[in-house]
PDB file of C-alpha atoms and ligand atoms in Angstrom:
ATOM      1  CA  MET A   1      -0.139   0.027  -0.008  1.00 95.00           C
ATOM      2  CA  LYS A   2       0.902   3.455  -0.790  1.00 97.00           C
ATOM      3  CA  ARG A   3       0.578   6.138   1.703  1.00 98.00           C
ATOM      4  CA  LEU A   4      -0.005   9.690   0.466  1.00 98.00           C
ATOM      5  CA  ALA A   5      -0.272  12.575   3.165  1.00 98.00           C
ATOM      6  CA  ILE A   6      -1.895  16.409   2.026  1.00 98.00           C
ATOM      7  CA  PHE A   7      -0.921  19.122   3.551  1.00 98.00           C
ATOM      8  CA  ALA A   8      -4.094  22.230   2.588  1.00 98.00           C
ATOM      9  CA  SER A   9      -4.676  25.608   4.143  1.00 98.00           C
ATOM     10  CA  GLY A  10      -7.810  26.574   2.267  1.00 97.00           C
ATOM     11  CA  SER A  11     -10.985  25.207   0.824  1.00 97.00           C
ATOM     12  CA  GLY A  12      -9.605  21.925   0.341  1.00 98.00           C
ATOM     13  CA  SER A  13     -11.458  21.077  -3.209  1.00 98.00           C
ATOM     14  CA  ASN A  14      -8.249  19.469  -4.646  1.00 98.00           C
ATOM     15  CA  ALA A  15      -7.854  17.773  -1.418  1.00 98.00           C
ATOM     16  CA  GLU A  16     -11.110  16.410  -2.007  1.00 98.00           C
ATOM     17  CA  VAL A  17     -11.036  15.022  -5.136  1.00 98.00           C
ATOM     18  CA  ILE A  18      -7.580  13.419  -4.507  1.00 98.00           C
ATOM     19  CA  CYS A  19      -9.195  11.335  -1.581  1.00 98.00           C
ATOM     20  CA  GLU A  20     -12.346  10.686  -3.684  1.00 98.00           C
ATOM     21  CA  TYR A  21      -9.577   9.437  -6.294  1.00 98.00           C
ATOM     22  CA  PHE A  22      -8.156   6.820  -4.307  1.00 98.00           C
ATOM     23  CA  ALA A  23     -10.962   5.758  -2.328  1.00 96.00           C
ATOM     24  CA  GLN A  24     -11.958   2.763  -3.652  1.00 93.00           C
ATOM     25  CA  ARG A  25      -8.329   1.806  -4.177  1.00 95.00           C
ATOM     26  CA  SER A  26      -6.159  -1.267  -2.454  1.00 95.00           C
ATOM     27  CA  ASP A  27      -3.140  -0.162  -3.638  1.00 97.00           C
ATOM     28  CA  ILE A  28      -2.681   3.901  -2.704  1.00 97.00           C
ATOM     29  CA  GLU A  29      -4.529   5.732   0.138  1.00 98.00           C
ATOM     30  CA  VAL A  30      -4.742   8.991   1.145  1.00 98.00           C
ATOM     31  CA  SER A  31      -4.036   8.639   5.015  1.00 98.00           C
ATOM     32  CA  LEU A  32      -3.657  11.455   6.781  1.00 98.00           C
ATOM     33  CA  ILE A  33      -4.412  15.563   5.751  1.00 98.00           C
ATOM     34  CA  PHE A  34      -2.497  18.532   7.432  1.00 98.00           C
ATOM     35  CA  THR A  35      -3.305  21.944   7.705  1.00 98.00           C
ATOM     36  CA  ASN A  36      -1.929  24.618  10.074  1.00 98.00           C
ATOM     37  CA  ASN A  37      -5.490  26.610   9.782  1.00 98.00           C
ATOM     38  CA  PRO A  38      -7.802  25.731  12.238  1.00 97.00           C
ATOM     39  CA  MET A  39     -10.709  27.746   9.959  1.00 97.00           C
ATOM     40  CA  ALA A  40      -9.504  25.793   6.842  1.00 98.00           C
ATOM     41  CA  GLY A  41     -12.695  24.424   4.946  1.00 98.00           C
ATOM     42  CA  VAL A  42     -10.699  20.991   4.351  1.00 98.00           C
ATOM     43  CA  ILE A  43     -11.385  20.007   7.867  1.00 98.00           C
ATOM     44  CA  LYS A  44     -14.698  19.677   7.246  1.00 98.00           C
ATOM     45  CA  ARG A  45     -14.332  18.047   4.285  1.00 98.00           C
ATOM     46  CA  ALA A  46     -11.816  15.542   5.813  1.00 98.00           C
ATOM     47  CA  CYS A  47     -14.258  14.854   8.372  1.00 98.00           C
ATOM     48  CA  ARG A  48     -17.150  13.978   5.740  1.00 97.00           C
ATOM     49  CA  LEU A  49     -14.323  11.953   4.035  1.00 97.00           C
ATOM     50  CA  GLN A  50     -13.425  10.055   7.258  1.00 96.00           C
ATOM     51  CA  ILE A  51      -9.359  11.026   7.015  1.00 98.00           C
ATOM     52  CA  PRO A  52      -7.498  11.704   9.782  1.00 98.00           C
ATOM     53  CA  VAL A  53      -6.660  15.531  10.092  1.00 98.00           C
ATOM     54  CA  VAL A  54      -3.440  16.803  11.529  1.00 98.00           C
ATOM     55  CA  PHE A  55      -3.718  20.249  13.198  1.00 98.00           C
ATOM     56  CA  PHE A  56      -0.384  21.872  13.464  1.00 98.00           C
ATOM     57  CA  ASP A  57       0.755  25.464  14.142  1.00 98.00           C
ATOM     58  CA  GLN A  58       4.089  27.531  12.688  1.00 97.00           C
ATOM     59  CA  LYS A  59       6.052  27.356  15.834  1.00 98.00           C
ATOM     60  CA  THR A  60       5.453  23.451  15.275  1.00 98.00           C
ATOM     61  CA  PHE A  61       6.578  23.270  11.703  1.00 98.00           C
ATOM     62  CA  TYR A  62       9.319  25.569  11.740  1.00 98.00           C
ATOM     63  CA  HIS A  63      11.435  24.572  15.161  1.00 97.00           C
ATOM     64  CA  THR A  64      10.404  20.568  15.311  1.00 97.00           C
ATOM     65  CA  GLY A  65      10.745  17.691  13.823  1.00 97.00           C
ATOM     66  CA  LYS A  66       7.478  16.775  14.621  1.00 98.00           C
ATOM     67  CA  ILE A  67       5.661  16.987  11.363  1.00 98.00           C
ATOM     68  CA  GLN A  68       8.333  14.986   9.833  1.00 98.00           C
ATOM     69  CA  GLN A  69       8.405  12.169  12.746  1.00 98.00           C
ATOM     70  CA  ILE A  70       4.344  12.082  12.030  1.00 98.00           C
ATOM     71  CA  LEU A  71       5.433  11.463   8.371  1.00 98.00           C
ATOM     72  CA  GLN A  72       7.785   8.569   8.880  1.00 98.00           C
ATOM     73  CA  ASN A  73       5.679   7.193  11.938  1.00 98.00           C
ATOM     74  CA  GLU A  74       2.867   6.497   9.083  1.00 98.00           C
ATOM     75  CA  GLY A  75       5.193   5.638   6.607  1.00 98.00           C
ATOM     76  CA  ILE A  76       3.756   8.436   4.104  1.00 98.00           C
ATOM     77  CA  ASP A  77       5.484   7.797   0.569  1.00 98.00           C
ATOM     78  CA  LEU A  78       4.593  11.003  -0.987  1.00 98.00           C
ATOM     79  CA  VAL A  79       3.688  14.463   0.439  1.00 98.00           C
ATOM     80  CA  VAL A  80       0.907  16.322  -1.559  1.00 98.00           C
ATOM     81  CA  LEU A  81       0.824  20.324  -1.002  1.00 98.00           C
ATOM     82  CA  ALA A  82      -2.900  21.567  -2.420  1.00 98.00           C
ATOM     83  CA  GLY A  83      -3.539  25.031  -1.358  1.00 97.00           C
ATOM     84  CA  PHE A  84      -0.686  25.105   1.496  1.00 97.00           C
ATOM     85  CA  MET A  85       0.184  28.442   2.140  1.00 95.00           C
ATOM     86  CA  LEU A  86       3.845  27.896   4.360  1.00 96.00           C
ATOM     87  CA  LEU A  87       7.426  27.505   3.266  1.00 95.00           C
ATOM     88  CA  VAL A  88       8.371  23.847   3.832  1.00 97.00           C
ATOM     89  CA  PRO A  89      11.335  23.621   5.952  1.00 97.00           C
ATOM     90  CA  PRO A  90      14.517  22.769   4.092  1.00 96.00           C
ATOM     91  CA  SER A  91      14.740  19.590   7.145  1.00 96.00           C
ATOM     92  CA  LEU A  92      11.524  18.719   5.419  1.00 97.00           C
ATOM     93  CA  VAL A  93      12.284  19.165   1.630  1.00 97.00           C
ATOM     94  CA  LYS A  94      15.275  17.010   2.394  1.00 97.00           C
ATOM     95  CA  ALA A  95      13.621  14.252   3.846  1.00 97.00           C
ATOM     96  CA  TYR A  96      11.278  13.981   1.030  1.00 97.00           C
ATOM     97  CA  PRO A  97      13.275  14.418  -2.086  1.00 93.00           C
ATOM     98  CA  ASN A  98      11.312  14.486  -5.589  1.00 95.00           C
ATOM     99  CA  LYS A  99       8.536  12.877  -2.807  1.00 98.00           C
ATOM    100  CA  MET A 100       6.941  16.410  -2.600  1.00 98.00           C
ATOM    101  CA  VAL A 101       4.889  18.091  -4.948  1.00 98.00           C
ATOM    102  CA  ASN A 102       2.780  20.881  -5.026  1.00 98.00           C
ATOM    103  CA  ILE A 103       0.042  22.445  -7.490  1.00 98.00           C
ATOM    104  CA  HIS A 104       0.400  25.879  -8.471  1.00 98.00           C
ATOM    105  CA  PRO A 105      -2.769  27.645 -10.512  1.00 98.00           C
ATOM    106  CA  ALA A 106      -0.633  29.581 -13.395  1.00 98.00           C
ATOM    107  CA  LEU A 107       2.171  28.593 -15.654  1.00 98.00           C
ATOM    108  CA  LEU A 108       5.636  28.492 -13.828  1.00 98.00           C
ATOM    109  CA  PRO A 109       8.102  30.247 -13.840  1.00 97.00           C
ATOM    110  CA  LYS A 110       5.340  33.043 -14.834  1.00 97.00           C
ATOM    111  CA  PHE A 111       3.467  34.383 -11.783  1.00 97.00           C
ATOM    112  CA  GLY A 112       5.214  32.586  -8.913  1.00 96.00           C
ATOM    113  CA  GLY A 113       6.713  33.189  -5.595  1.00 93.00           C
ATOM    114  CA  LYS A 114       6.363  34.300  -2.584  1.00 90.00           C
ATOM    115  CA  GLY A 115       2.474  36.090  -2.444  1.00 90.00           C
ATOM    116  CA  MET A 116       1.675  34.669  -5.612  1.00 94.00           C
ATOM    117  CA  TYR A 117      -1.285  33.014  -4.192  1.00 93.00           C
ATOM    118  CA  GLY A 118      -4.813  32.119  -4.966  1.00 91.00           C
ATOM    119  CA  GLN A 119      -6.610  35.101  -6.485  1.00 94.00           C
ATOM    120  CA  PHE A 120      -3.522  37.303  -6.664  1.00 96.00           C
ATOM    121  CA  VAL A 121      -2.022  34.765  -9.344  1.00 97.00           C
ATOM    122  CA  HIS A 122      -5.430  35.119 -11.210  1.00 98.00           C
ATOM    123  CA  GLU A 123      -5.476  39.161 -11.099  1.00 97.00           C
ATOM    124  CA  ALA A 124      -1.836  39.135 -12.328  1.00 98.00           C
ATOM    125  CA  VAL A 125      -2.278  37.032 -14.940  1.00 98.00           C
ATOM    126  CA  ILE A 126      -5.277  39.066 -15.981  1.00 97.00           C
ATOM    127  CA  ASN A 127      -3.351  42.064 -15.271  1.00 97.00           C
ATOM    128  CA  ALA A 128      -0.701  40.963 -18.159  1.00 97.00           C
ATOM    129  CA  LYS A 129      -3.204  40.396 -20.535  1.00 97.00           C
ATOM    130  CA  GLU A 130      -2.307  36.699 -20.935  1.00 98.00           C
ATOM    131  CA  LEU A 131      -3.695  34.716 -23.727  1.00 98.00           C
ATOM    132  CA  GLN A 132      -3.543  31.294 -21.960  1.00 98.00           C
ATOM    133  CA  SER A 133      -3.249  30.406 -18.417  1.00 98.00           C
ATOM    134  CA  GLY A 134      -2.871  26.663 -16.470  1.00 98.00           C
ATOM    135  CA  ILE A 135      -1.718  24.984 -13.709  1.00 98.00           C
ATOM    136  CA  THR A 136       1.736  23.413 -13.019  1.00 98.00           C
ATOM    137  CA  ILE A 137       2.439  20.627 -10.683  1.00 98.00           C
ATOM    138  CA  HIS A 138       5.978  20.361  -9.568  1.00 98.00           C
ATOM    139  CA  PHE A 139       8.408  19.104  -6.934  1.00 98.00           C
ATOM    140  CA  VAL A 140       8.745  20.870  -3.862  1.00 97.00           C
ATOM    141  CA  ASN A 141      12.119  22.524  -3.048  1.00 94.00           C
ATOM    142  CA  GLU A 142      13.609  25.143  -0.277  1.00 91.00           C
ATOM    143  CA  HIS A 143      11.847  27.798  -2.687  1.00 91.00           C
ATOM    144  CA  TYR A 144       8.397  29.132  -3.400  1.00 90.00           C
ATOM    145  CA  ASP A 145       6.916  27.460  -6.782  1.00 92.00           C
ATOM    146  CA  GLU A 146      10.924  26.571  -8.329  1.00 93.00           C
ATOM    147  CA  GLY A 147      10.852  22.882  -7.964  1.00 95.00           C
ATOM    148  CA  ASN A 148      11.443  20.430 -10.974  1.00 97.00           C
ATOM    149  CA  ILE A 149       8.229  21.025 -13.481  1.00 98.00           C
ATOM    150  CA  ILE A 150       6.046  17.531 -13.524  1.00 98.00           C
ATOM    151  CA  PHE A 151       2.960  18.687 -15.709  1.00 98.00           C
ATOM    152  CA  GLN A 152       1.716  21.793 -16.812  1.00 98.00           C
ATOM    153  CA  ALA A 153      -2.105  22.175 -18.645  1.00 98.00           C
ATOM    154  CA  THR A 154      -2.972  25.085 -20.245  1.00 98.00           C
ATOM    155  CA  CYS A 155      -6.724  27.076 -20.635  1.00 98.00           C
ATOM    156  CA  ASP A 156      -7.105  29.961 -22.822  1.00 98.00           C
ATOM    157  CA  ILE A 157      -8.125  33.485 -21.257  1.00 98.00           C
ATOM    158  CA  GLN A 158     -11.121  35.311 -22.946  1.00 97.00           C
ATOM    159  CA  PRO A 159     -10.873  39.341 -23.201  1.00 95.00           C
ATOM    160  CA  THR A 160     -13.698  39.316 -20.821  1.00 96.00           C
ATOM    161  CA  ASP A 161     -12.326  36.975 -18.291  1.00 97.00           C
ATOM    162  CA  THR A 162     -12.919  37.819 -14.861  1.00 97.00           C
ATOM    163  CA  VAL A 163     -10.424  36.816 -11.985  1.00 97.00           C
ATOM    164  CA  GLY A 164     -13.492  34.644 -10.955  1.00 97.00           C
ATOM    165  CA  ASP A 165     -14.131  33.329 -14.167  1.00 98.00           C
ATOM    166  CA  LEU A 166     -10.252  32.340 -14.655  1.00 98.00           C
ATOM    167  CA  GLU A 167     -10.421  30.820 -10.992  1.00 97.00           C
ATOM    168  CA  LYS A 168     -12.916  28.343 -12.185  1.00 98.00           C
ATOM    169  CA  LYS A 169     -11.043  27.109 -15.384  1.00 98.00           C
ATOM    170  CA  ILE A 170      -7.906  26.534 -13.199  1.00 98.00           C
ATOM    171  CA  HIS A 171      -9.743  24.536 -10.448  1.00 98.00           C
ATOM    172  CA  ALA A 172     -11.324  22.711 -13.241  1.00 98.00           C
ATOM    173  CA  LEU A 173      -8.042  22.025 -14.329  1.00 98.00           C
ATOM    174  CA  GLU A 174      -6.745  21.035 -11.172  1.00 98.00           C
ATOM    175  CA  HIS A 175      -9.351  18.436 -10.273  1.00 98.00           C
ATOM    176  CA  ALA A 176      -9.053  16.945 -13.822  1.00 98.00           C
ATOM    177  CA  HIS A 177      -4.955  16.067 -13.775  1.00 98.00           C
ATOM    178  CA  TYR A 178      -3.567  16.395  -9.966  1.00 98.00           C
ATOM    179  CA  PRO A 179      -5.036  13.047  -9.018  1.00 98.00           C
ATOM    180  CA  ARG A 180      -4.036  11.306 -12.387  1.00 98.00           C
ATOM    181  CA  VAL A 181      -0.372  13.020 -11.739  1.00 98.00           C
ATOM    182  CA  ILE A 182       0.045  11.698  -8.342  1.00 98.00           C
ATOM    183  CA  GLU A 183      -0.731   8.363  -9.255  1.00 98.00           C
ATOM    184  CA  GLU A 184       1.924   8.291 -12.407  1.00 97.00           C
ATOM    185  CA  ILE A 185       4.548   9.628 -10.012  1.00 97.00           C
ATOM    186  CA  LEU A 186       3.390   6.729  -7.394  1.00 96.00           C
ATOM    187  CA  ASN A 187       3.929   4.140 -10.024  1.00 94.00           C
ATOM    188  CA  LYS A 188       7.244   5.519 -10.966  1.00 92.00           C
ATOM    189  CA  GLN A 189       8.599   5.263  -7.378  1.00 87.00           C
TER     190      GLN A 189
HETATM  191  C1  GRF B 201      -5.847  25.997  -6.011  1.00 72.74           C
HETATM  192  O1  GRF B 201      -5.850  26.614  -7.045  1.00 72.74           O
HETATM  193  C2  GRF B 201      -3.876  25.615  -6.068  1.00 72.74           C
HETATM  194  O2  GRF B 201      -3.341  25.460  -7.087  1.00 72.74           O
HETATM  195  C3  GRF B 201      -3.386  26.715  -4.950  1.00 72.74           C
HETATM  196  O3  GRF B 201      -4.493  26.563  -4.276  1.00 72.74           O
HETATM  197  C4  GRF B 201      -5.547  26.666  -4.452  1.00 72.74           C
HETATM  198  C5  GRF B 201      -6.213  25.852  -3.513  1.00 72.74           C
HETATM  199  O4  GRF B 201      -7.590  25.351  -3.865  1.00 72.74           O
HETATM  200  N1  GRF B 201      -1.928  26.227  -4.439  1.00 72.74           N
HETATM  201  P1  GRF B 201      -8.284  24.274  -3.016  1.00 72.74           P
HETATM  202  O5  GRF B 201      -8.241  24.590  -1.770  1.00 72.74           O
HETATM  203  O6  GRF B 201      -8.009  23.130  -3.544  1.00 72.74           O
HETATM  204  O7  GRF B 201      -9.725  24.622  -3.731  1.00 72.74           O
END
């Protein structure tokens, strides 16, 4: 059995589709969902899906080895970031070389880096009058949005598209591809 842990700080729609994708499988499971945000929508979703949630604060994340210890005790094979807002500390990145992935709601290397998350990304893309945006799934390193790219998918932007319109298109791409790409990564391990 391959075991996944998902880290999410927000609504958790990606976390949910990943959990559902693997729900009936006997070879891959989502074992744990981690969150640093006690108000995150992902907590409700995890309860509904009956996946245990680990809540942690920043002090624990950055100044103790507790999170790494839980991941190791649980035998986690792949760490999946899905709307996770904190920069992963170098020690944790090192513990999961090519075993930690993130999804970014734009076509990296453009529109990435610190402060580029959620609506800010879509706003920047629309303000730059880009004709296309998309998603990037990449390995995680010590810097925001800079690890090796694994997969990208694109969507067209219409001149009339609002930030909300683009956000919907991007979420649809994320939900269609992230679970499948995770499966491919696990199969190659
Ligand atoms: C997604 O757009 C993801 O690319 C970004 O944060 C958003 C999370 O959405 N990193 P959700 O919480 O999974 O709905």
